Amino acid sequence: MIVVIGSINMDLVLGVPRMPMPGETISGGPFATIAGGKGANQAVACARLAAGRVPVAMIGCVGDDGFGDTLRAALQDEGIDDSHVSTIAATATGVASILVDAAGQNSIVLAAGANALLSPAHIDAARELIAAASIVVLQLEVPLATVSHAIALARSLGKTVLLNPAPARSLPAELLAQVDYLVPNEIEAAMLLGASAQGGAVAAAQAGQLLALGCRQVLVTLGAEGVYAADAAGGRYYPARQVKAIDSTAAGDTFIGGLVAALATGAALEEAIALGQRAAAISVTRRGAQTSIPYLHELDAA
Ligand code: ATP
């Protein structure tokens, strides 16, 4: 089983001709509500790309509002076990309010809502689920104390741990030392190392420094440039497929879903990276978060 621990958000996406000024009201549209949140996106990507060969479960929190009900139903529709998705009373579900202007630029405000209440106690309550996992996947849109607790529990149960350290922030070295697969983008990698983002050319050096902190395998994602993957034995670039990208939302989440789905079905790392990249290349040709994540059969068709 794949267990994903993380955020569950509703994305409120509104097209605008230009970004409004402070105090200004402008007309916009179209408007859409799209299921998102890095945790839920990665769980959905795992489910679509594992295609029933490995079960997927999610641990997270939603509020007791309509968005929470809709997002839970969306997970269930993908066949994801939501028995450890908690509904928190008198709390709003996490939302991302996203304005997209005519040039395709985003302005995003995140309100964590129920995601901020995912606690170590929720993780302990899901101990049996985690014990049944082969791989546990985490990001940083829920409290760091909960992420640390979950990683320690997963490790004590002998599980493989994948951490996507997003959104970018610094992390304690003790935490990184417990991670089997660390999957940052180039900005997140730089942030972990206390450096400024420098792009693909330094990914090898960044990966080397992150490995020295104790991660077993580092995969730095580089957008249209692909991925640099390294372990103690060395590293190499995996170039991305060339596609006409229109919206990179959830590209990283889709890559991770494909990578994890393949690893959980016993694929070698190179094969798993290839699956993640094929899926992510399709996702950037579509708009939105979970709306852009392909199913395994679509990769075969492409
Ligand atoms: P996001 O935050 O937008 O979800 P990210 O910054 O976490 O994305 P990226 O490094 O942008 O992650 O992308 C992840 C992977 O998706 C890349 O390693 C690559 O394989 C694929 N990808 C991203 N952008 C493109 C693109 N324009 N063309 C082809 N593949 C892409």
Tab-separated table of C-alpha atoms and ligand atoms in Angstrom:
chain	number	residue	atom	x	y	z
A	1	MET	CA	0.000	0.000	0.000
A	2	ILE	CA	0.979	3.614	-0.628
A	3	VAL	CA	0.123	5.991	2.245
A	4	VAL	CA	0.138	9.734	1.479
A	5	ILE	CA	0.128	12.136	4.448
A	6	GLY	CA	-0.626	15.786	3.696
A	7	SER	CA	-2.846	18.643	2.649
A	8	ILE	CA	-6.305	18.569	1.065
A	9	ASN	CA	-7.389	21.892	-0.496
A	10	MET	CA	-10.043	23.322	-2.734
A	11	ASP	CA	-8.466	25.558	-5.390
A	12	LEU	CA	-10.667	28.555	-6.220
A	13	VAL	CA	-9.382	29.551	-9.648
A	14	LEU	CA	-10.500	32.867	-11.133
A	15	GLY	CA	-9.357	34.308	-14.458
A	16	VAL	CA	-8.712	38.075	-14.418
A	17	PRO	CA	-7.775	40.434	-17.270
A	18	ARG	CA	-5.059	41.839	-14.945
A	19	MET	CA	-4.284	41.712	-11.212
A	20	PRO	CA	-6.517	44.142	-9.248
A	21	MET	CA	-4.920	47.068	-7.394
A	22	PRO	CA	-5.398	47.367	-3.599
A	23	GLY	CA	-8.956	48.606	-2.953
A	24	GLU	CA	-10.010	48.038	-6.586
A	25	THR	CA	-12.925	45.859	-7.808
A	26	ILE	CA	-12.639	44.390	-11.318
A	27	SER	CA	-14.693	41.870	-13.297
A	28	GLY	CA	-13.162	38.487	-13.979
A	29	GLY	CA	-13.978	34.948	-15.059
A	30	PRO	CA	-14.187	32.143	-15.808
A	31	PHE	CA	-14.280	30.720	-12.278
A	32	ALA	CA	-13.698	27.094	-11.287
A	33	THR	CA	-13.337	25.067	-8.092
A	34	ILE	CA	-10.684	22.379	-8.606
A	35	ALA	CA	-9.607	19.748	-6.077
A	36	GLY	CA	-6.015	20.356	-4.971
A	37	GLY	CA	-3.546	20.419	-2.092
A	38	LYS	CA	-0.152	18.763	-2.540
A	39	GLY	CA	-1.097	15.778	-0.365
A	40	ALA	CA	-4.365	15.034	-2.142
A	41	ASN	CA	-2.796	15.691	-5.567
A	42	GLN	CA	-0.042	13.165	-4.853
A	43	ALA	CA	-2.546	10.590	-3.541
A	44	VAL	CA	-4.676	11.024	-6.686
A	45	ALA	CA	-1.589	10.812	-8.920
A	46	CYS	CA	-0.524	7.590	-7.151
A	47	ALA	CA	-4.014	6.109	-7.573
A	48	ARG	CA	-4.369	7.048	-11.272
A	49	LEU	CA	-0.868	5.830	-12.141
A	50	ALA	CA	-0.896	2.671	-9.993
A	51	ALA	CA	-4.220	1.887	-11.724
A	52	GLY	CA	-5.419	-0.556	-9.075
A	53	ARG	CA	-2.174	-2.565	-8.834
A	54	VAL	CA	-1.390	-1.067	-5.379
A	55	PRO	CA	-3.959	0.391	-2.950
A	56	VAL	CA	-3.571	4.046	-1.934
A	57	ALA	CA	-4.632	5.622	1.391
A	58	MET	CA	-4.590	9.244	2.506
A	59	ILE	CA	-4.095	10.739	5.971
A	60	GLY	CA	-5.236	14.363	6.301
A	61	CYS	CA	-7.915	16.744	7.533
A	62	VAL	CA	-10.830	18.598	5.957
A	63	GLY	CA	-13.305	21.004	7.552
A	64	ASP	CA	-17.006	20.359	8.168
A	65	ASP	CA	-18.100	22.394	5.149
A	66	GLY	CA	-19.211	21.672	1.596
A	67	PHE	CA	-15.637	21.771	0.248
A	68	GLY	CA	-14.650	19.078	2.744
A	69	ASP	CA	-17.495	16.823	1.585
A	70	THR	CA	-16.628	17.396	-2.084
A	71	LEU	CA	-12.920	16.725	-1.568
A	72	ARG	CA	-13.576	13.548	0.412
A	73	ALA	CA	-15.893	12.342	-2.359
A	74	ALA	CA	-13.176	13.128	-4.924
A	75	LEU	CA	-10.699	10.896	-3.052
A	76	GLN	CA	-13.281	8.118	-2.798
A	77	ASP	CA	-14.019	8.386	-6.529
A	78	GLU	CA	-10.348	7.611	-7.183
A	79	GLY	CA	-10.574	4.505	-4.975
A	80	ILE	CA	-8.404	6.110	-2.283
A	81	ASP	CA	-8.934	4.869	1.304
A	82	ASP	CA	-10.126	7.977	3.205
A	83	SER	CA	-10.753	6.235	6.552
A	84	HIS	CA	-7.987	8.382	8.104
A	85	VAL	CA	-9.109	11.655	6.542
A	86	SER	CA	-10.569	13.441	9.574
A	87	THR	CA	-13.382	15.982	9.414
A	88	ILE	CA	-12.661	18.753	11.925
A	89	ALA	CA	-15.725	20.420	13.461
A	90	ALA	CA	-16.217	24.179	13.202
A	91	THR	CA	-13.211	24.480	10.882
A	92	ALA	CA	-12.883	25.542	7.249
A	93	THR	CA	-11.404	23.193	4.672
A	94	GLY	CA	-8.071	24.415	3.281
A	95	VAL	CA	-8.410	26.649	0.229
A	96	ALA	CA	-6.078	28.190	-2.312
A	97	SER	CA	-7.457	31.364	-3.866
A	98	ILE	CA	-5.785	31.631	-7.270
A	99	LEU	CA	-5.997	34.586	-9.665
A	100	VAL	CA	-4.685	33.911	-13.172
A	101	ASP	CA	-4.153	36.937	-15.425
A	102	ALA	CA	-4.261	37.132	-19.212
A	103	ALA	CA	-0.514	36.448	-19.430
A	104	GLY	CA	-0.941	33.240	-17.402
A	105	GLN	CA	0.719	34.666	-14.272
A	106	ASN	CA	-0.656	33.376	-10.935
A	107	SER	CA	-1.280	35.150	-7.646
A	108	ILE	CA	-2.095	32.658	-4.901
A	109	VAL	CA	-3.291	33.010	-1.294
A	110	LEU	CA	-3.341	29.798	0.758
A	111	ALA	CA	-5.537	29.377	3.844
A	112	ALA	CA	-4.467	26.126	5.533
A	113	GLY	CA	-7.729	25.705	7.485
A	114	ALA	CA	-8.139	22.101	8.641
A	115	ASN	CA	-4.703	21.139	7.221
A	116	ALA	CA	-3.086	23.069	10.077
A	117	LEU	CA	-4.839	20.756	12.550
A	118	LEU	CA	-3.375	17.460	11.288
A	119	SER	CA	-1.628	16.383	14.489
A	120	PRO	CA	0.750	13.664	15.727
A	121	ALA	CA	-2.332	12.107	17.390
A	122	HIS	CA	-3.947	11.660	13.945
A	123	ILE	CA	-0.760	9.896	12.804
A	124	ASP	CA	-0.765	7.605	15.848
A	125	ALA	CA	-4.425	6.786	15.206
A	126	ALA	CA	-3.377	5.649	11.702
A	127	ARG	CA	-0.519	3.444	12.958
A	128	GLU	CA	-2.069	0.251	11.528
A	129	LEU	CA	-2.524	1.874	8.135
A	130	ILE	CA	1.103	3.026	8.106
A	131	ALA	CA	2.203	-0.448	9.237
A	132	ALA	CA	0.486	-1.862	6.127
A	133	ALA	CA	2.283	0.571	3.769
A	134	SER	CA	5.311	-0.174	1.638
A	135	ILE	CA	6.003	3.517	1.029
A	136	VAL	CA	4.920	6.645	2.949
A	137	VAL	CA	4.778	9.970	1.058
A	138	LEU	CA	4.834	13.406	2.731
A	139	GLN	CA	5.069	17.124	1.878
A	140	LEU	CA	5.172	20.282	4.039
A	141	GLU	CA	1.652	21.776	3.761
A	142	VAL	CA	0.756	20.311	7.200
A	143	PRO	CA	2.502	21.113	10.522
A	144	LEU	CA	6.199	20.218	10.620
A	145	ALA	CA	5.793	18.545	14.037
A	146	THR	CA	3.283	16.154	12.423
A	147	VAL	CA	5.570	15.491	9.441
A	148	SER	CA	8.500	14.742	11.789
A	149	HIS	CA	6.358	12.456	13.936
A	150	ALA	CA	5.045	10.578	10.900
A	151	ILE	CA	8.523	10.101	9.434
A	152	ALA	CA	9.838	8.786	12.762
A	153	LEU	CA	6.894	6.362	13.061
A	154	ALA	CA	7.222	5.177	9.455
A	155	ARG	CA	10.950	4.592	9.936
A	156	SER	CA	10.403	2.704	13.199
A	157	LEU	CA	8.008	0.427	11.271
A	158	GLY	CA	10.659	-0.138	8.592
A	159	LYS	CA	8.833	1.789	5.850
A	160	THR	CA	10.338	3.600	2.860
A	161	VAL	CA	9.849	7.371	3.312
A	162	LEU	CA	9.549	9.872	0.428
A	163	LEU	CA	9.533	13.573	1.334
A	164	ASN	CA	8.641	16.337	-1.135
A	165	PRO	CA	9.919	19.355	0.866
A	166	ALA	CA	7.309	21.772	-0.543
A	167	PRO	CA	6.568	24.611	0.021
A	168	ALA	CA	10.239	25.574	0.269
A	169	ARG	CA	11.696	25.980	3.760
A	170	SER	CA	14.713	24.880	5.759
A	171	LEU	CA	14.495	21.591	7.670
A	172	PRO	CA	16.419	20.040	10.560
A	173	ALA	CA	19.253	17.769	9.406
A	174	GLU	CA	17.951	15.001	11.740
A	175	LEU	CA	14.737	14.914	9.717
A	176	LEU	CA	16.484	14.783	6.333
A	177	ALA	CA	18.659	11.941	7.610
A	178	GLN	CA	15.535	9.764	7.978
A	179	VAL	CA	14.352	10.265	4.394
A	180	ASP	CA	14.853	7.547	1.771
A	181	TYR	CA	13.721	9.602	-1.250
A	182	LEU	CA	14.006	13.399	-1.040
A	183	VAL	CA	12.263	15.058	-4.026
A	184	PRO	CA	12.686	18.868	-4.017
A	185	ASN	CA	12.418	21.205	-6.965
A	186	GLU	CA	15.451	23.447	-7.519
A	187	ILE	CA	14.094	26.240	-5.282
A	188	GLU	CA	13.303	23.815	-2.466
A	189	ALA	CA	16.741	22.183	-2.795
A	190	ALA	CA	18.428	25.579	-2.499
A	191	MET	CA	16.275	26.488	0.514
A	192	LEU	CA	17.206	23.247	2.302
A	193	LEU	CA	20.864	24.132	1.795
A	194	GLY	CA	20.441	27.768	2.821
A	195	ALA	CA	21.462	28.898	-0.680
A	196	SER	CA	19.717	30.956	-3.339
A	197	ALA	CA	18.085	29.121	-6.258
A	198	GLN	CA	20.600	28.645	-9.042
A	199	GLY	CA	18.979	26.338	-11.588
A	200	GLY	CA	19.770	23.058	-13.286
A	201	ALA	CA	23.519	23.441	-13.641
A	202	VAL	CA	24.045	23.161	-9.882
A	203	ALA	CA	21.550	20.343	-9.278
A	204	ALA	CA	24.367	17.789	-9.098
A	205	ALA	CA	26.178	19.794	-6.432
A	206	GLN	CA	22.925	20.378	-4.519
A	207	ALA	CA	22.069	16.680	-4.644
A	208	GLY	CA	25.551	15.817	-3.377
A	209	GLN	CA	25.178	18.162	-0.415
A	210	LEU	CA	21.718	16.786	0.397
A	211	LEU	CA	23.023	13.203	0.237
A	212	ALA	CA	25.751	14.205	2.671
A	213	LEU	CA	22.983	15.151	5.140
A	214	GLY	CA	21.882	11.514	5.160
A	215	CYS	CA	19.083	11.098	2.567
A	216	ARG	CA	19.451	7.813	0.672
A	217	GLN	CA	18.351	9.117	-2.741
A	218	VAL	CA	17.846	12.709	-3.946
A	219	LEU	CA	15.795	13.652	-7.012
A	220	VAL	CA	15.905	17.370	-7.863
A	221	THR	CA	13.096	18.247	-10.299
A	222	LEU	CA	14.041	20.923	-12.832
A	223	GLY	CA	10.770	21.759	-14.606
A	224	ALA	CA	11.117	21.517	-18.398
A	225	GLU	CA	14.763	20.450	-17.925
A	226	GLY	CA	13.759	17.186	-16.226
A	227	VAL	CA	15.210	15.567	-13.115
A	228	TYR	CA	18.656	15.084	-11.584
A	229	ALA	CA	18.724	11.882	-9.517
A	230	ALA	CA	21.622	10.872	-7.275
A	231	ASP	CA	22.567	8.399	-4.593
A	232	ALA	CA	25.849	7.477	-2.933
A	233	ALA	CA	26.978	5.683	-6.109
A	234	GLY	CA	26.565	8.791	-8.314
A	235	GLY	CA	23.947	10.721	-10.240
A	236	ARG	CA	22.628	11.624	-13.681
A	237	TYR	CA	20.182	13.893	-15.496
A	238	TYR	CA	16.929	12.527	-16.912
A	239	PRO	CA	15.781	15.070	-19.534
A	240	ALA	CA	12.046	15.859	-19.691
A	241	ARG	CA	9.929	15.187	-22.773
A	242	GLN	CA	9.438	18.260	-24.933
A	243	VAL	CA	5.796	19.299	-24.858
A	244	LYS	CA	3.818	22.520	-25.264
A	245	ALA	CA	3.226	23.408	-21.605
A	246	ILE	CA	0.215	25.576	-20.723
A	247	ASP	CA	-0.052	25.123	-16.921
A	248	SER	CA	2.579	23.552	-14.665
A	249	THR	CA	0.233	23.253	-11.655
A	250	ALA	CA	0.719	19.824	-10.037
A	251	ALA	CA	3.591	18.834	-12.385
A	252	GLY	CA	5.709	17.981	-9.360
A	253	ASP	CA	2.821	16.144	-7.693
A	254	THR	CA	2.184	14.125	-10.860
A	255	PHE	CA	5.882	13.242	-11.184
A	256	ILE	CA	5.905	12.012	-7.584
A	257	GLY	CA	2.689	10.025	-8.100
A	258	GLY	CA	4.153	8.225	-11.103
A	259	LEU	CA	7.485	7.645	-9.371
A	260	VAL	CA	5.835	6.208	-6.252
A	261	ALA	CA	3.261	4.117	-8.146
A	262	ALA	CA	6.085	2.502	-10.124
A	263	LEU	CA	8.346	1.958	-7.098
A	264	ALA	CA	5.440	0.414	-5.152
A	265	THR	CA	4.818	-2.043	-7.978
A	266	GLY	CA	8.466	-3.126	-7.874
A	267	ALA	CA	9.926	-1.062	-10.727
A	268	ALA	CA	13.592	-0.047	-10.737
A	269	LEU	CA	14.347	3.636	-10.066
A	270	GLU	CA	15.091	4.493	-13.731
A	271	GLU	CA	11.791	3.011	-14.835
A	272	ALA	CA	9.958	4.832	-12.010
A	273	ILE	CA	11.514	8.185	-12.984
A	274	ALA	CA	10.512	7.576	-16.610
A	275	LEU	CA	6.886	6.894	-15.633
A	276	GLY	CA	6.775	10.013	-13.433
A	277	GLN	CA	8.209	12.146	-16.225
A	278	ARG	CA	5.816	10.809	-18.877
A	279	ALA	CA	2.865	11.535	-16.584
A	280	ALA	CA	4.145	15.011	-15.598
A	281	ALA	CA	4.720	15.931	-19.256
A	282	ILE	CA	1.030	15.229	-19.936
A	283	SER	CA	-0.061	17.182	-16.821
A	284	VAL	CA	1.604	20.411	-17.989
A	285	THR	CA	-0.459	20.325	-21.201
A	286	ARG	CA	-3.689	20.553	-19.119
A	287	ARG	CA	-5.045	23.160	-16.719
A	288	GLY	CA	-5.587	22.836	-12.964
A	289	ALA	CA	-4.373	20.521	-10.209
A	290	GLN	CA	-6.190	17.176	-10.036
A	291	THR	CA	-7.864	17.921	-13.389
A	292	SER	CA	-4.440	17.722	-15.064
A	293	ILE	CA	-3.204	14.396	-13.624
A	294	PRO	CA	-3.367	11.609	-16.250
A	295	TYR	CA	-4.463	7.980	-15.816
A	296	LEU	CA	-2.010	5.188	-16.627
A	297	HIS	CA	-3.887	4.212	-19.803
A	298	GLU	CA	-3.421	7.752	-21.153
A	299	LEU	CA	0.362	7.292	-20.955
A	300	ASP	CA	0.109	4.146	-23.024
A	301	ALA	CA	-2.022	6.031	-25.570
A	302	ALA	CA	0.511	8.910	-25.678
B	1	ATP	P1	4.706	22.401	-9.411
B	1	ATP	O1	5.023	23.116	-8.131
B	1	ATP	O2	4.302	23.288	-10.551
B	1	ATP	O3	3.790	21.224	-9.234
B	1	ATP	P2	7.424	21.564	-9.208
B	1	ATP	O4	8.178	22.844	-9.201
B	1	ATP	O5	7.234	20.823	-7.946
B	1	ATP	O6	6.034	21.749	-9.939
B	1	ATP	P3	8.845	20.824	-11.579
B	1	ATP	O7	10.292	20.672	-11.353
B	1	ATP	O8	8.354	22.077	-12.235
B	1	ATP	O9	8.093	20.539	-10.212
B	1	ATP	O10	8.285	19.632	-12.481
B	1	ATP	C1	8.309	18.279	-12.071
B	1	ATP	C2	8.571	17.398	-13.257
B	1	ATP	O11	7.515	17.589	-14.215
B	1	ATP	C3	9.846	17.706	-14.005
B	1	ATP	O12	10.945	17.030	-13.433
B	1	ATP	C4	9.527	17.228	-15.409
B	1	ATP	O13	9.731	15.830	-15.527
B	1	ATP	C5	8.034	17.517	-15.535
B	1	ATP	N1	7.831	18.838	-16.171
B	1	ATP	C6	7.629	20.032	-15.574
B	1	ATP	N2	7.516	21.031	-16.477
B	1	ATP	C7	7.623	20.442	-17.697
B	1	ATP	C8	7.575	20.910	-19.048
B	1	ATP	N3	7.396	22.215	-19.339
B	1	ATP	N4	7.723	20.003	-20.043
B	1	ATP	C9	7.894	18.690	-19.774
B	1	ATP	N5	7.951	18.177	-18.528
B	1	ATP	C10	7.816	19.034	-17.495
